Coordinates of C-alpha atoms in Angstrom, one line a residue:
M258 CA 20.0 11.9 4.6
E259 CA 19.0 8.5 5.8
H260 CA 15.5 9.3 7.2
P261 CA 12.9 7.4 5.0
L262 CA 10.6 10.4 4.8
F263 CA 13.4 12.4 3.0
A264 CA 12.7 10.7 -0.3
H265 CA 9.1 11.9 -0.2
L266 CA 10.0 15.6 0.1
P267 CA 9.9 18.0 -2.9
L268 CA 13.2 17.9 -4.7
S269 CA 13.9 21.6 -3.9
E270 CA 13.6 20.8 -0.2
Q271 CA 15.8 17.7 -0.5
H272 CA 18.5 19.9 -2.1
Y273 CA 18.1 22.6 0.6
L274 CA 18.4 20.0 3.4
T275 CA 21.4 18.3 1.8
D276 CA 23.2 21.6 1.5
L277 CA 22.2 22.6 5.0
D278 CA 23.5 19.4 6.4
S279 CA 26.8 19.7 4.5
R280 CA 27.4 23.0 6.4
Y281 CA 26.1 22.1 9.8
H282 CA 26.7 18.3 10.1
F283 CA 23.5 17.5 12.0
S284 CA 23.1 14.3 14.0
Y285 CA 20.6 11.7 12.9
Q286 CA 18.1 12.9 15.5
Q287 CA 18.5 16.5 14.3
Q288 CA 18.1 15.4 10.7
R289 CA 14.9 13.6 11.6
Q290 CA 13.4 16.7 13.2
L291 CA 14.2 18.8 10.2
V292 CA 12.9 16.3 7.7
E293 CA 9.6 16.0 9.7
S294 CA 9.3 19.8 9.9
C295 CA 9.9 20.1 6.2
A296 CA 7.1 17.5 5.5
D297 CA 4.7 19.3 7.9
L298 CA 5.4 22.7 6.4
A299 CA 4.7 21.3 2.9
M300 CA 1.4 19.7 4.1
W301 CA 0.4 23.0 5.7
K302 CA 1.5 25.0 2.6
L303 CA 3.6 27.2 4.8
G304 CA 7.0 26.3 3.3
P305 CA 9.7 26.3 2.2
L306 CA 11.7 25.3 5.2
K307 CA 14.3 28.0 4.6
R308 CA 11.7 30.6 5.7
W309 CA 11.8 28.9 9.1
M310 CA 15.6 28.9 9.5
D311 CA 17.6 31.8 10.9
E312 CA 21.1 31.2 9.9
D313 CA 22.2 34.8 10.6
G314 CA 21.2 34.4 14.2
C315 CA 23.9 31.7 14.8
S316 CA 26.5 33.0 12.3
H317 CA 28.8 34.0 15.2
M318 CA 28.9 30.4 16.5
A319 CA 30.9 27.3 15.4
G320 CA 30.6 23.5 15.5
K321 CA 27.9 21.8 17.5
H322 CA 26.9 25.0 19.2
R323 CA 26.0 26.5 15.9
S324 CA 23.9 23.6 14.7
Q325 CA 22.2 23.2 18.1
A326 CA 21.3 26.9 18.2
L327 CA 20.0 26.9 14.6
L328 CA 17.8 23.8 15.3
A329 CA 16.6 25.1 18.7
D330 CA 15.5 28.4 17.1
H331 CA 13.7 26.5 14.3
L332 CA 11.9 24.3 16.8
R333 CA 10.8 27.3 18.8
R334 CA 9.3 28.8 15.6
M335 CA 7.5 25.5 14.8
E336 CA 6.2 25.2 18.4
A337 CA 4.8 28.8 18.3
E338 CA 3.0 27.9 15.1
R339 CA 1.6 24.7 16.5
V340 CA 0.2 26.0 19.8
K341 CA -1.9 28.8 18.3
P342 CA -5.3 28.2 16.7
T343 CA -4.8 27.0 13.2
S344 CA -5.4 29.6 10.5
Y345 CA -7.3 28.6 7.4
S346 CA -7.6 32.1 5.9
D347 CA -4.6 31.6 3.6
F348 CA -5.1 27.8 3.1
F349 CA -6.7 26.7 -0.2
P350 CA -6.1 23.0 -0.8
S351 CA -6.2 21.6 -4.3
E352 CA -9.6 20.3 -5.3
R353 CA -10.0 16.6 -4.7
L354 CA -11.8 14.7 -7.4
A355 CA -13.9 11.6 -6.7
D356 CA -12.0 8.4 -7.3
T357 CA -13.2 5.5 -9.5
Y358 CA -13.7 2.3 -7.5
Q359 CA -14.0 -1.4 -8.3
S360 CA -16.4 -3.3 -6.2
L361 CA -15.3 -6.7 -4.9
F362 CA -17.4 -9.2 -3.0
V363 CA -15.0 -11.0 -0.6
S364 CA -15.3 -13.7 2.1
S365 CA -14.4 -12.5 5.5
S366 CA -13.6 -14.6 8.6
T367 CA -14.2 -11.6 10.9
L368 CA -17.2 -9.4 10.9
M369 CA -17.2 -8.1 14.4
G370 CA -14.6 -5.9 16.0
R371 CA -14.4 -3.2 18.7
C372 CA -14.0 0.5 18.9
P373 CA -10.3 1.5 18.8
C374 CA -10.2 2.9 22.4
P375 CA -7.0 2.0 24.3
V376 CA -7.5 -1.4 25.9
D377 CA -4.6 -1.4 28.4
G378 CA -6.4 0.2 31.3
E379 CA -8.9 3.0 31.3
K380 CA -6.8 5.7 29.7
T381 CA -9.9 7.0 27.9
R382 CA -13.5 6.6 28.9
C383 CA -14.7 3.7 26.6
C384 CA -18.4 2.7 26.0
N385 CA -17.6 -0.8 24.7
L386 CA -18.9 -0.1 21.2
K387 CA -18.8 -3.1 18.9
T388 CA -18.1 -2.6 15.2
L389 CA -19.4 -4.5 12.1
D390 CA -17.3 -4.2 9.0
A391 CA -19.7 -5.0 6.2
V392 CA -18.0 -2.6 3.7
Q393 CA -14.3 -1.6 3.6
Q394 CA -13.4 1.7 2.0
C395 CA -14.7 5.3 1.9
A396 CA -15.0 7.5 -1.1
F397 CA -14.8 10.7 1.0
G398 CA -11.5 12.4 1.4
C399 CA -11.3 13.6 5.0
S400 CA -7.7 14.6 5.5
Y401 CA -7.5 13.3 9.1
C402 CA -9.1 9.9 8.4
S403 CA -7.2 6.7 8.6
I404 CA -9.6 4.5 6.6
Q405 CA -8.0 5.3 3.2
S406 CA -4.5 4.3 4.6
F407 CA -5.9 0.9 5.6
Y408 CA -7.3 -0.4 2.3
N409 CA -6.5 -0.3 -1.4
S410 CA -7.7 3.1 -2.4
H411 CA -9.5 1.9 -5.5
E412 CA -11.3 -1.1 -4.2
I413 CA -14.6 -1.3 -2.3
K414 CA -14.6 -4.7 -0.5
V415 CA -18.1 -6.0 0.5
V416 CA -18.7 -9.1 2.5
Q417 CA -20.4 -11.6 0.4
N418 CA -23.5 -13.5 1.6
L419 CA -23.9 -10.9 4.3
K420 CA -27.6 -11.8 5.0
Q421 CA -26.6 -15.4 5.6
R422 CA -23.6 -14.4 7.7
L423 CA -25.7 -12.1 9.9
G424 CA -28.5 -14.6 10.1
E425 CA -26.0 -17.1 11.6
L426 CA -24.3 -14.6 13.8
V427 CA -24.8 -15.1 17.6
L428 CA -24.0 -12.0 19.5
D429 CA -22.4 -12.0 22.9
Q430 CA -24.4 -10.9 25.9
D431 CA -22.4 -7.7 26.3
C432 CA -23.1 -6.7 22.7
W433 CA -25.9 -4.1 22.7
H434 CA -24.5 -1.3 20.5
I435 CA -23.0 -1.8 17.1
G436 CA -21.5 0.8 14.8
T437 CA -20.9 0.2 11.1
G438 CA -18.8 3.4 10.4
Q439 CA -15.4 2.1 11.4
S440 CA -14.2 0.9 8.0
S441 CA -16.5 3.0 5.8
D442 CA -19.1 5.7 6.0
S443 CA -22.3 3.9 7.0
L444 CA -24.6 5.6 4.5
L445 CA -22.3 6.7 1.7
W446 CA -23.1 3.5 -0.3
G447 CA -26.7 3.4 0.9
N448 CA -28.2 0.0 0.2
D449 CA -26.3 -0.4 -3.0
Y450 CA -24.8 -3.8 -1.9
G451 CA -27.8 -4.9 0.2
T452 CA -26.0 -4.2 3.5
L453 CA -29.0 -2.3 5.0
D454 CA -31.3 -5.1 4.1
A455 CA -29.0 -7.5 5.9
L456 CA -28.6 -5.2 8.9
A457 CA -32.4 -4.9 9.1
L458 CA -32.7 -8.7 9.6
L459 CA -30.1 -8.5 12.4
A460 CA -32.0 -5.7 14.1
Q461 CA -35.2 -7.6 14.0
R462 CA -33.6 -10.7 15.6
Y463 CA -32.2 -8.5 18.4
P464 CA -34.8 -5.8 19.1
S465 CA -32.8 -4.4 22.0
L466 CA -29.7 -4.0 19.9
I467 CA -28.8 -0.5 18.8
I468 CA -27.3 -0.5 15.3
E469 CA -25.8 2.9 14.5
L470 CA -25.3 4.2 10.9
K471 CA -22.8 7.0 11.2
T472 CA -22.3 9.3 8.2
K473 CA -21.1 12.5 6.6
S474 CA -23.4 12.1 3.6
H475 CA -26.8 13.5 2.8
R476 CA -28.1 10.4 1.3
S477 CA -31.8 9.7 2.1
D478 CA -33.0 7.0 -0.2
Y479 CA -32.5 4.5 2.5
L480 CA -35.5 6.0 4.3
N481 CA -37.8 4.2 1.8
L482 CA -36.7 0.9 3.3
N483 CA -38.6 -0.7 6.1
L484 CA -35.8 -0.5 8.7
P485 CA -36.5 -1.4 12.3
L486 CA -36.5 1.5 14.8
N487 CA -33.4 0.2 16.5
I488 CA -31.3 1.2 13.5
V489 CA -30.3 4.7 14.3
S490 CA -29.0 7.3 11.8
T491 CA -26.3 9.6 13.1
W492 CA -24.3 12.4 11.5
S493 CA -20.8 13.6 12.2
L494 CA -20.9 17.4 12.2
N495 CA -18.2 20.0 11.9
A496 CA -17.6 23.7 11.4
P497 CA -18.1 24.9 7.8
T498 CA -14.4 25.9 7.5
I499 CA -13.3 22.4 8.5
I500 CA -15.8 20.7 6.1
E501 CA -14.7 22.9 3.3
K502 CA -10.9 22.7 3.9
E503 CA -10.5 19.2 5.4
E504 CA -13.6 17.0 4.8
H505 CA -13.3 16.8 1.1
L506 CA -16.2 15.4 -1.0
T507 CA -18.5 15.1 2.0
A508 CA -21.9 16.8 2.4
T509 CA -22.0 20.4 3.6
L510 CA -23.2 21.1 7.2
E511 CA -26.6 22.3 5.9
Q512 CA -26.9 19.2 3.8
R513 CA -26.2 16.9 6.8
I514 CA -28.7 18.8 9.0
D515 CA -31.3 18.6 6.2
A516 CA -30.7 14.9 5.8
A517 CA -31.2 14.5 9.6
K518 CA -34.5 16.4 9.4
R519 CA -35.7 14.1 6.6
A520 CA -34.9 11.1 8.7
R521 CA -36.6 12.6 11.8
D522 CA -39.7 13.4 9.7
K523 CA -39.8 9.8 8.5
G524 CA -40.0 8.7 12.2
R525 CA -36.3 7.7 12.5
I526 CA -34.3 8.1 15.7
I527 CA -31.2 10.3 15.0
G528 CA -28.0 11.4 16.7
F529 CA -25.1 13.8 16.2
H530 CA -21.3 13.6 16.8
L531 CA -19.5 16.9 16.9
H532 CA -16.3 15.2 16.0
P533 CA -13.5 15.9 15.4
M534 CA -13.5 19.5 16.8
V535 CA -10.5 21.4 15.5
Y536 CA -8.8 24.3 17.3
F537 CA -8.7 26.9 14.5
D538 CA -9.1 30.7 14.1
G539 CA -12.9 31.3 14.5
W540 CA -13.7 27.9 16.2
Q541 CA -15.9 29.5 18.9
E542 CA -18.1 31.4 16.4
E543 CA -18.5 28.5 14.0
Y544 CA -19.1 25.7 16.6
G545 CA -21.4 28.0 18.5
T546 CA -23.5 28.6 15.4
L547 CA -23.5 24.9 14.6
I548 CA -24.9 24.0 18.0
N549 CA -27.5 26.7 17.7
Q550 CA -28.6 25.2 14.3
V551 CA -29.0 21.8 15.9
T552 CA -30.8 22.8 19.0
T553 CA -33.3 25.1 17.1
S554 CA -33.9 22.5 14.4
F555 CA -34.6 19.5 16.6
R556 CA -36.2 18.6 20.0
P557 CA -33.9 16.9 22.5
D558 CA -36.1 13.9 22.7
E559 CA -35.6 13.3 18.9
L560 CA -31.9 12.5 19.5
M561 CA -30.5 9.4 21.1
M562 CA -26.9 10.7 21.5
F563 CA -24.7 13.8 21.1
S564 CA -21.0 13.2 21.4
L565 CA -18.0 15.5 21.5
G566 CA -14.5 14.5 20.4
T567 CA -11.4 15.9 18.7
L568 CA -8.4 14.9 16.5
T569 CA -6.3 11.9 17.4
F570 CA -3.5 10.4 15.3
T571 CA -1.5 7.2 15.6
K572 CA 2.1 7.2 14.5
A573 CA 1.1 5.2 11.4
V574 CA -1.5 7.8 10.3
L575 CA 1.0 10.7 10.8
R576 CA 3.5 8.8 8.7
T577 CA 0.9 8.3 6.0
L578 CA 0.0 11.9 6.0
R579 CA 3.6 13.0 5.8
T580 CA 4.6 10.6 3.1
G581 CA 1.5 11.1 1.0
A582 CA 2.1 14.8 0.2
Y583 CA -1.4 15.7 1.5
E584 CA -2.4 19.3 1.7
T585 CA -3.9 19.7 5.1
R586 CA -3.5 21.7 8.3
V587 CA -5.1 19.3 10.7
T588 CA -1.6 18.4 12.0
D589 CA -0.7 22.0 12.5
M590 CA -1.3 21.5 16.2
D591 CA 0.5 20.8 19.5
L592 CA 0.8 17.1 19.0
T593 CA 0.7 15.7 22.6
L594 CA 1.1 12.0 23.2
S595 CA -1.9 10.6 25.2
A596 CA -3.1 7.0 25.6
G597 CA -0.8 6.0 22.7
K598 CA -2.1 8.6 20.2
Y599 CA -1.2 12.1 19.4
T600 CA -3.8 14.8 20.1
Y601 CA -4.3 18.3 21.6
P602 CA -3.1 19.1 25.1
L603 CA -5.8 18.5 27.8
E604 CA -6.2 22.3 28.4
V605 CA -7.1 22.9 24.8
K606 CA -9.6 20.0 24.8
Q607 CA -11.1 21.3 28.0
E608 CA -11.6 24.7 26.5
M609 CA -13.3 23.4 23.4
F610 CA -15.5 20.8 25.0
S611 CA -16.6 23.1 27.8
F612 CA -17.5 25.8 25.3
A613 CA -19.5 23.4 23.2
Y614 CA -21.5 22.0 26.1
N615 CA -22.2 25.4 27.5
E616 CA -23.7 26.4 24.2
V617 CA -26.3 23.7 24.6
P618 CA -29.6 24.9 26.2
S619 CA -30.3 23.6 29.7
S620 CA -33.5 22.0 28.4
W621 CA -31.3 19.6 26.4
K622 CA -29.5 18.4 29.5
Q623 CA -32.4 16.7 31.3
G624 CA -32.5 13.2 29.8
S625 CA -32.2 12.5 26.1
P626 CA -30.0 13.0 24.2
F627 CA -27.1 11.2 26.0
F628 CA -24.0 13.5 26.0
Y629 CA -20.6 12.0 26.1
L630 CA -16.9 12.5 25.2
C631 CA -15.7 10.0 22.5
M632 CA -12.4 8.4 23.3
E633 CA -11.3 11.2 25.6
D634 CA -9.3 11.3 28.9
P635 CA -11.6 10.7 31.9
S636 CA -10.3 13.9 33.6
L637 CA -12.2 16.0 31.0
W638 CA -15.7 14.8 31.9
E639 CA -16.1 16.8 35.2
P640 CA -15.0 20.2 33.8
T641 CA -17.1 19.6 30.6
F642 CA -20.3 18.2 31.9
G643 CA -20.2 18.8 35.7
F644 CA -20.2 15.0 36.3
S645 CA -18.1 12.0 35.5
Y646 CA -18.1 8.2 35.7
E647 CA -15.8 6.3 38.0
N648 CA -14.9 3.7 35.4
D649 CA -15.8 2.4 31.9
A650 CA -18.4 0.0 33.2
A651 CA -20.4 2.8 34.9
F652 CA -20.2 4.8 31.7
E653 CA -21.4 1.9 29.6
R654 CA -24.4 1.2 32.0
A655 CA -25.5 4.9 31.9
M656 CA -25.2 5.0 28.1
K657 CA -27.1 1.7 27.6
Q658 CA -29.9 2.8 30.0
S659 CA -30.3 6.1 28.2
Y660 CA -30.3 4.5 24.7
Q661 CA -32.8 1.9 25.8
D662 CA -35.1 4.5 27.4
C663 CA -35.0 6.5 24.2
L664 CA -35.8 3.5 22.0
Q665 CA -38.7 2.5 24.2
A666 CA -40.1 6.0 24.2
W667 CA -40.0 6.1 20.4
R668 CA -41.7 2.7 20.2
R669 CA -44.5 3.9 22.5
R670 CA -45.0 7.0 20.3
N671 CA -45.2 4.8 17.2
L672 CA -47.7 2.3 18.5

């Protein structure tokens, strides 16, 4: 078979596909579909492909009608698997061990970037987040993450002379919110490379700037640093099943919430991102319990933001997952093309987001924190929150005002 993914399949599956093709004479397009199905089933640990092929059902046919009937039946079986909530009860991925990394200090011509929302029109509601890539590489092994496919898997690249670079950096007027978790987990490395010291100087120079440290770690030693209040710690949260089966090497849900409590108790502003939500068997119970843990452990005015979002994949990331022989079920979903990426259908997203927001007490919906959907279709806002923004600019103004109000309220309390 000519498809480039074919060579990455287990040998037993290559032999089966070759034999199948010799008997059915599939077109290139049909071969591609079978090869991709084979790779997906191997990822999901639901193979072999033969279990998903009913040759007896088309044995009375001949020629193209037989191959078309066999493939159509197979694709129906795959679609039935994808549209239902993903089952993790029989999925036990191999243990991932921490990699050994080499640290490299490198020069970089570009420090600042932007959040990867689609830029051609307002296909998703975008907040104009700017990104700062001080460190490139993450030691966590989240199966859905694209970071490890971007960089050399055994090199941590750190911008050299970061203090000097940030000291000379002049921010544009529209830059009011910077995230550092685009190319690495923001707190995984702590201040090991002096990045937090450098960010503190930038935060002091721009006291209205919000610098967000987004993490899945439970590291807290950074709390001993004298960080300005406008450096905000936030945690990506997920259901325990997803953390255990898909977010390898990261902190548990309890560890993340405990780390947020320690930051809060040290007088830090915090935030949470329920992202990416996964449509799996038991998702309502686990996400409902998670939201209850958060809303009973914190006061709403202690949070700056609370976002909701779900899985999205580019073609490149899907290709990396399929060729890398990963054991994961995050792609066992109805992959729907939306705004240039593959994600859940809108009706599934609406069900998940509406459920999550309805679990939040009404006392949390009257000011801080600022609730929003991260990189999602604008049509989902109204059914989720009961309101929407007419465009990206209106969304950004509302977010900026809420964040600044939160920051000023904390500063008044700390006078």
